């Protein structure tokens, strides 16, 4: 369902000012930011850590407490309905300009609404763009669901005004390198845990930790994960629900920024001026955006038999306790699980498929070749894209391919959306180089490389969005190809070696390699690439 | 006594022809009264109807009882001693069970028994027991001691794999107070005495033990020792382990007892603690010397309403902290409060009706208590009059700081009535497709609220998942306070219409509830014991080394497993 459709028809102001009565978990009354902060500061846990830090550093307890209070002030959100409305209004305007559609799955929202009333909910979106959390809050506001409290990186806070607006929209800010700052950890974790325990608002955080510059899923970070789960492990709440959310963009707003960052051009500091300058992005078309709210996951059910909650029985629950190895493994497994679900539910655009093929060919292309032989012929691209489309669908990918339109048109409109990097001229498809400033001096060789690399990286990023569909069969194919024998055992052990080797590049769930192997076998069998028996894979 | 339900045959709840509930007999405060609100409460809470009956089989079907496997030589030798015995089916079945739901349900349904005792013996004194145990060892016969039969842990169930002759050793004839020592305030009592008899006999001499477990009408002194029982007034008198001074136990290896009655000893680990809670696995408790106290001059009930359970728990915690708990203090949750209200007898005058209405108005409208949130604490004070009044004020003052309002003696007393009639009410429920059970735990103060919430939630969800069609009743009360924690008691009941095997469903849910308790830092049991029902968690509870220690004692004291009820280990 497209939520922008309704916005194009009725008043944005009315939308922003309508009565907003979400029903939170157990009808918990909203907790004001001040009350929340007091609760955190007065917690036994923080008092304990404060004393400990004071002992270690030799500072007075009062001083340390003040420090803690300072950290909290820097960190805390200040959710206000008024700002949500303002944001709602602004975002209605902005989104309508940027995107042609924002598609969401209605049944997922219904499930979410149900889940929110049953237990504290953790929203876990993937992170591809700054827009991610704005759009989620916007959707929840539109559907009368409690506005989430969001973990954001501290650089955002330093933007004038914007930081404050985000804060009042429910963002709280976490420093990047916390390291071994004990007091900071304590304040942060108590803050998060208190929100989860009271359950008046969903907590939202990006388990990948940061925006993926390559648009591939990143290995999950576990710090926040531990914090949000602990109230369940300690029996302070009956259950916690994790809701994986997959956000997919036809075209990511920051696409060129991402490429620059990958090339080592320093990331511009997030500043308000920068944001204002970036308003030219408003003038472009970014196609559709898809938000898929996944099946709510009950932590209680998932951790059954993996975590022994009795391990918390012998220490006061207010004291910091290092979780057991099993618990740590379980948390990491859960996080991988969530990221994998995000991947599986993400929506692939036709462009992602085309990107795979364009790049494949680009590597072979001879840059010195004749103009008319450069690039890939449109017919070939079409033919291969359709083949890949069939393969992707049979591998279980979700494609946003409008079947009612002729294929040619789907592909050319995808290309049109990305005309800054690609062009089809006289039936040949070629990547474009980045344009220099108008009338600038001829550039150095170095600049030239950067300019040629940029579109390649951008296209590569879109290709990366599709990799998770093919990675397991690809690993198997490689294994079959490399291993001399056709014994299942040997191929499996090489397959496992590959999973291990690439464990930082792709999401493979620990302890699931044999299922991954079976899955890969069955997919390759399906497309006729291998035959399998009990003992052999050929 | 009923053969397939709780308590006296003349006392039972029923819905009369007008559909109103009444309690028959003359023994209790509620006896002979009509309880007009019970039907509504019953039907609304369980979705049950007085038109849907599930009656019990009227009499024991002797053919459902397996034939007695007698050990001829043992019987011959026993005859020679003159100790009475029986192998009648009724006597054997009566001692084959406690009061677990599955046991009573099977009796009502007339199910076939897998294993029951093959005979019952009634020793008259300590020496009779010595003789019986000697003969049992000589002829390799399995002995299961039987006191009041109120176990709720499957402790009295005969192990089906037992092939020897099983003899139920009924202590009911050993029911005398042998002497009272007024200088040291102790009494020497035979262990078969039933709680209410012990109290009545002591009262005649101006004393009491003050040990009042909810089952005291039917449970025995020996049973209390064997299960580590706890009494409602333990705040003043202590639990059973604080009350006993001396214990005499007959084991296959001989008699265990101490040589003196010193009030405390440093002579290695206290051997009494091997006996307390041994659940009939080591021997038979025959005589106990226990503390007695003069009957208190003055007793006063009381009650306090709190706006919610959280406030109530906070108040109890503070009372425990200040160590000023009255003889009994219990906090009933909202469900139990409403349950208690459903047991109000018909009000005789319009005036009382009016006063009740005013009270309700005051609490809910004027004070703003939500009737679906408020909870009540019931109190019992004991001592000399002046001290009681002073104590009362102290407790009410603490309660007030947690938003508690004094709610009168009557409400307090009614709370305690509930505990004595609850088992009768379960029989009523079973007449109408409702199964019910209670279970308990002890837990540190800071986890009380989380544990109560999580266990209730777990029960509700498990019921739903297992196809229970109606919302179950889950209710709890904080029933004892300690310095470092509290005892929590749960009631759990549901309407089983539409379920193929309600007992199995019930057992699965109870099992899940116990797992939840353990995961929330609660203990395996506060006073019901382990029996066979909770054996599987013993290792987890006391470590495998701990189990090994207990096992080695068992192996030494009873190498041939004469006391073969297989409880605990």
GROMACS .gro file of N, CA and C in nm, chain A residues 162-250:
model
  267
  162UNK      N    1   1.865   2.108   1.382
  162UNK     CA    2   1.824   1.974   1.341
  162UNK      C    3   1.835   1.877   1.458
  163UNK      N    4   1.948   1.886   1.531
  163UNK     CA    5   1.967   1.800   1.647
  163UNK      C    6   1.851   1.811   1.741
  164UNK      N    7   1.813   1.934   1.767
  164UNK     CA    8   1.706   1.959   1.862
  164UNK      C    9   1.572   1.905   1.810
  165UNK      N   10   1.550   1.927   1.679
  165UNK     CA   11   1.425   1.877   1.621
  165UNK      C   12   1.418   1.726   1.633
  166UNK      N   13   1.530   1.661   1.601
  166UNK     CA   14   1.532   1.516   1.609
  166UNK      C   15   1.509   1.470   1.753
  167UNK      N   16   1.573   1.541   1.847
  167UNK     CA   17   1.560   1.507   1.988
  167UNK      C   18   1.412   1.512   2.028
  168UNK      N   19   1.349   1.617   1.983
  168UNK     CA   20   1.208   1.630   2.020
  168UNK      C   21   1.118   1.535   1.942
  169UNK      N   22   1.174   1.475   1.840
  169UNK     CA   23   1.096   1.375   1.769
  169UNK      C   24   1.125   1.235   1.822
  170UNK      N   25   1.204   1.228   1.928
  170UNK     CA   26   1.223   1.099   1.991
  170UNK      C   27   1.359   1.037   1.971
  171UNK      N   28   1.453   1.109   1.912
  171UNK     CA   29   1.587   1.051   1.894
  171UNK      C   30   1.669   1.072   2.021
  172UNK      N   31   1.745   0.972   2.059
  172UNK     CA   32   1.847   0.995   2.162
  172UNK      C   33   1.982   0.962   2.101
  173UNK      N   34   2.085   1.022   2.156
  173UNK     CA   35   2.212   1.024   2.085
  173UNK      C   36   2.320   0.945   2.155
  174UNK      N   37   2.390   0.864   2.076
  174UNK     CA   38   2.494   0.779   2.132
  174UNK      C   39   2.626   0.818   2.071
  175UNK      N   40   2.726   0.828   2.159
  175UNK     CA   41   2.859   0.860   2.109
  175UNK      C   42   2.910   0.745   2.025
  176UNK      N   43   3.002   0.780   1.933
  176UNK     CA   44   3.052   0.676   1.843
  176UNK      C   45   3.147   0.581   1.914
  177UNK      N   46   3.257   0.634   1.963
  177UNK     CA   47   3.357   0.548   2.026
  177UNK      C   48   3.341   0.556   2.177
  178UNK      N   49   3.272   0.460   2.232
  178UNK     CA   50   3.251   0.463   2.376
  178UNK      C   51   3.366   0.392   2.445
  179UNK      N   52   3.417   0.287   2.379
  179UNK     CA   53   3.532   0.216   2.433
  179UNK      C   54   3.504   0.164   2.571
  180UNK      N   55   3.593   0.199   2.664
  180UNK     CA   56   3.580   0.140   2.796
  180UNK      C   57   3.526   0.242   2.896
  181UNK      N   58   3.461   0.346   2.846
  181UNK     CA   59   3.406   0.446   2.937
  181UNK      C   60   3.290   0.383   3.016
  182UNK      N   61   3.324   0.339   3.135
  182UNK     CA   62   3.229   0.262   3.216
  182UNK      C   63   3.104   0.342   3.248
  183UNK      N   64   3.126   0.466   3.286
  183UNK     CA   65   3.011   0.548   3.327
  183UNK      C   66   2.916   0.567   3.210
  184UNK      N   67   2.976   0.592   3.092
  184UNK     CA   68   2.892   0.615   2.976
  184UNK      C   69   2.809   0.491   2.943
  185UNK      N   70   2.872   0.376   2.945
  185UNK     CA   71   2.801   0.250   2.921
  185UNK      C   72   2.686   0.235   3.018
  186UNK      N   73   2.717   0.265   3.144
  186UNK     CA   74   2.615   0.245   3.249
  186UNK      C   75   2.495   0.335   3.222
  187UNK      N   76   2.521   0.463   3.194
  187UNK     CA   77   2.410   0.555   3.171
  187UNK      C   78   2.330   0.510   3.051
  188UNK      N   79   2.401   0.480   2.944
  188UNK     CA   80   2.332   0.440   2.821
  188UNK      C   81   2.248   0.315   2.842
  189UNK      N   82   2.307   0.214   2.904
  189UNK     CA   83   2.232   0.089   2.913
  189UNK      C   84   2.115   0.104   3.009
  190UNK      N   85   2.134   0.178   3.117
  190UNK     CA   86   2.022   0.195   3.208
  190UNK      C   87   1.910   0.275   3.139
  191UNK      N   88   1.951   0.371   3.058
  191UNK     CA   89   1.853   0.451   2.985
  191UNK      C   90   1.770   0.364   2.892
  192UNK      N   91   1.838   0.282   2.815
  192UNK     CA   92   1.768   0.195   2.721
  192UNK      C   93   1.681   0.094   2.796
  193UNK      N   94   1.738   0.034   2.900
  193UNK     CA   95   1.665  -0.069   2.973
  193UNK      C   96   1.540  -0.012   3.039
  194UNK      N   97   1.554   0.111   3.090
  194UNK     CA   98   1.437   0.171   3.155
  194UNK      C   99   1.324   0.190   3.054
  195UNK      N  100   1.358   0.232   2.934
  195UNK     CA  101   1.254   0.250   2.832
  195UNK      C  102   1.189   0.116   2.800
  196UNK      N  103   1.271   0.014   2.784
  196UNK     CA  104   1.216  -0.118   2.752
  196UNK      C  105   1.128  -0.168   2.866
  197UNK      N  106   1.177  -0.152   2.989
  197UNK     CA  107   1.102  -0.201   3.105
  197UNK      C  108   0.965  -0.135   3.117
  198UNK      N  109   0.962  -0.002   3.101
  198UNK     CA  110   0.833   0.065   3.115
  198UNK      C  111   0.748   0.042   2.990
  199UNK      N  112   0.812   0.028   2.877
  199UNK     CA  113   0.741  -0.013   2.757
  199UNK      C  114   0.641   0.089   2.704
  200UNK      N  115   0.658   0.217   2.736
  200UNK     CA  116   0.559   0.314   2.688
  200UNK      C  117   0.580   0.350   2.541
  201UNK      N  118   0.700   0.324   2.491
  201UNK     CA  119   0.726   0.352   2.350
  201UNK      C  120   0.818   0.244   2.295
  202UNK      N  121   0.802   0.209   2.169
  202UNK     CA  122   0.895   0.114   2.110
  202UNK      C  123   1.035   0.175   2.103
  203UNK      N  124   1.136   0.093   2.116
  203UNK     CA  125   1.273   0.140   2.096
  203UNK      C  126   1.312   0.103   1.954
  204UNK      N  127   1.376   0.197   1.887
  204UNK     CA  128   1.419   0.168   1.750
  204UNK      C  129   1.570   0.184   1.744
  205UNK      N  130   1.637   0.086   1.690
  205UNK     CA  131   1.780   0.104   1.667
  205UNK      C  132   1.825   0.024   1.546
  206UNK      N  133   1.940   0.062   1.496
  206UNK     CA  134   1.993  -0.002   1.376
  206UNK      C  135   2.096  -0.105   1.419
  207UNK      N  136   2.060  -0.229   1.402
  207UNK     CA  137   2.146  -0.333   1.456
  207UNK      C  138   2.278  -0.340   1.378
  208UNK      N  139   2.276  -0.285   1.256
  208UNK     CA  140   2.402  -0.281   1.178
  208UNK      C  141   2.496  -0.173   1.229
  209UNK      N  142   2.446  -0.091   1.321
  209UNK     CA  143   2.533   0.008   1.383
  209UNK      C  144   2.543   0.137   1.305
  210UNK      N  145   2.562   0.130   1.175
  210UNK     CA  146   2.571   0.252   1.096
  210UNK      C  147   2.515   0.230   0.957
  211UNK      N  148   2.506   0.336   0.881
  211UNK     CA  149   2.456   0.322   0.746
  211UNK      C  150   2.552   0.237   0.666
  212UNK      N  151   2.499   0.146   0.591
  212UNK     CA  152   2.586   0.064   0.510
  212UNK      C  153   2.624   0.144   0.386
  213UNK      N  154   2.754   0.172   0.373
  213UNK     CA  155   2.800   0.253   0.259
  213UNK      C  156   2.794   0.174   0.130
  214UNK      N  157   2.801   0.041   0.145
  214UNK     CA  158   2.803  -0.042   0.025
  214UNK      C  159   2.665  -0.095  -0.009
  215UNK      N  160   2.566  -0.063   0.074
  215UNK     CA  161   2.430  -0.113   0.063
  215UNK      C  162   2.422  -0.264   0.085
  216UNK      N  163   2.533  -0.324   0.128
  216UNK     CA  164   2.529  -0.464   0.173
  216UNK      C  165   2.488  -0.463   0.320
  217UNK      N  166   2.434  -0.573   0.369
  217UNK     CA  167   2.407  -0.580   0.512
  217UNK      C  168   2.539  -0.589   0.587
  218UNK      N  169   2.544  -0.524   0.703
  218UNK     CA  170   2.667  -0.527   0.781
  218UNK      C  171   2.652  -0.627   0.896
  219UNK      N  172   2.765  -0.678   0.941
  219UNK     CA  173   2.759  -0.767   1.057
  219UNK      C  174   2.705  -0.688   1.175
  220UNK      N  175   2.609  -0.748   1.245
  220UNK     CA  176   2.540  -0.674   1.350
  220UNK      C  177   2.631  -0.636   1.466
  221UNK      N  178   2.600  -0.523   1.525
  221UNK     CA  179   2.669  -0.479   1.647
  221UNK      C  180   2.584  -0.525   1.766
  222UNK      N  181   2.649  -0.566   1.872
  222UNK     CA  182   2.573  -0.635   1.977
  222UNK      C  183   2.548  -0.555   2.105
  223UNK      N  184   2.613  -0.439   2.117
  223UNK     CA  185   2.599  -0.361   2.240
  223UNK      C  186   2.454  -0.328   2.271
  224UNK      N  187   2.388  -0.261   2.177
  224UNK     CA  188   2.248  -0.224   2.197
  224UNK      C  189   2.161  -0.347   2.213
  225UNK      N  190   2.194  -0.447   2.136
  225UNK     CA  191   2.117  -0.571   2.138
  225UNK      C  192   2.113  -0.626   2.280
  226UNK      N  193   2.229  -0.631   2.344
  226UNK     CA  194   2.234  -0.680   2.483
  226UNK      C  195   2.147  -0.594   2.574
  227UNK      N  196   2.157  -0.463   2.553
  227UNK     CA  197   2.082  -0.372   2.641
  227UNK      C  198   1.932  -0.395   2.629
  228UNK      N  199   1.882  -0.406   2.507
  228UNK     CA  200   1.737  -0.417   2.494
  228UNK      C  201   1.686  -0.554   2.539
  229UNK      N  202   1.773  -0.655   2.535
  229UNK     CA  203   1.725  -0.789   2.570
  229UNK      C  204   1.734  -0.818   2.720
  230UNK      N  205   1.822  -0.747   2.786
  230UNK     CA  206   1.845  -0.781   2.927
  230UNK      C  207   1.720  -0.780   3.014
  231UNK      N  208   1.631  -0.682   2.998
  231UNK     CA  209   1.510  -0.685   3.081
  231UNK      C  210   1.431  -0.816   3.067
  232UNK      N  211   1.439  -0.878   2.951
  232UNK     CA  212   1.371  -1.009   2.940
  232UNK      C  213   1.450  -1.116   3.014
  233UNK      N  214   1.582  -1.119   2.991
  233UNK     CA  215   1.663  -1.223   3.056
  233UNK      C  216   1.647  -1.215   3.207
  234UNK      N  217   1.632  -1.095   3.259
  234UNK     CA  218   1.622  -1.079   3.404
  234UNK      C  219   1.479  -1.087   3.454
  235UNK      N  220   1.388  -1.120   3.367
  235UNK     CA  221   1.249  -1.139   3.411
  235UNK      C  222   1.175  -1.010   3.441
  236UNK      N  223   1.231  -0.897   3.401
  236UNK     CA  224   1.163  -0.770   3.432
  236UNK      C  225   1.045  -0.743   3.340
  237UNK      N  226   1.047  -0.808   3.225
  237UNK     CA  227   0.930  -0.803   3.137
  237UNK      C  228   0.901  -0.946   3.094
  238UNK      N  229   0.775  -0.972   3.058
  238UNK     CA  230   0.739  -1.109   3.025
  238UNK      C  231   0.804  -1.153   2.894
  239UNK      N  232   0.804  -1.063   2.800
  239UNK     CA  233   0.861  -1.097   2.670
  239UNK      C  234   0.902  -0.967   2.602
  240UNK      N  235   0.983  -0.979   2.500
  240UNK     CA  236   1.018  -0.862   2.418
  240UNK      C  237   0.996  -0.905   2.274
  241UNK      N  238   0.940  -0.816   2.195
  241UNK     CA  239   0.915  -0.849   2.056
  241UNK      C  240   1.012  -0.772   1.967
  242UNK      N  241   1.082  -0.845   1.882
  242UNK     CA  242   1.169  -0.779   1.784
  242UNK      C  243   1.095  -0.773   1.651
  243UNK      N  244   1.094  -0.656   1.592
  243UNK     CA  245   1.029  -0.645   1.461
  243UNK      C  246   1.133  -0.603   1.358
  244UNK      N  247   1.180  -0.697   1.277
  244UNK     CA  248   1.275  -0.661   1.171
  244UNK      C  249   1.200  -0.580   1.066
  245UNK      N  250   1.265  -0.476   1.018
  245UNK     CA  251   1.201  -0.392   0.917
  245UNK      C  252   1.298  -0.377   0.800
  246UNK      N  253   1.250  -0.403   0.681
  246UNK     CA  254   1.338  -0.388   0.564
  246UNK      C  255   1.297  -0.262   0.489
  247UNK      N  256   1.393  -0.174   0.475
  247UNK     CA  257   1.365  -0.053   0.398
  247UNK      C  258   1.447  -0.062   0.269
  248UNK      N  259   1.381  -0.050   0.158
  248UNK     CA  260   1.455  -0.056   0.032
  248UNK      C  261   1.422   0.068  -0.050
  249UNK      N  262   1.525   0.121  -0.116
  249UNK     CA  263   1.508   0.240  -0.199
  249UNK      C  264   1.538   0.203  -0.344
  250UNK      N  265   1.459   0.258  -0.434
  250UNK     CA  266   1.495   0.247  -0.575
  250UNK      C  267   1.626   0.323  -0.598
   0.00000   0.00000   0.00000
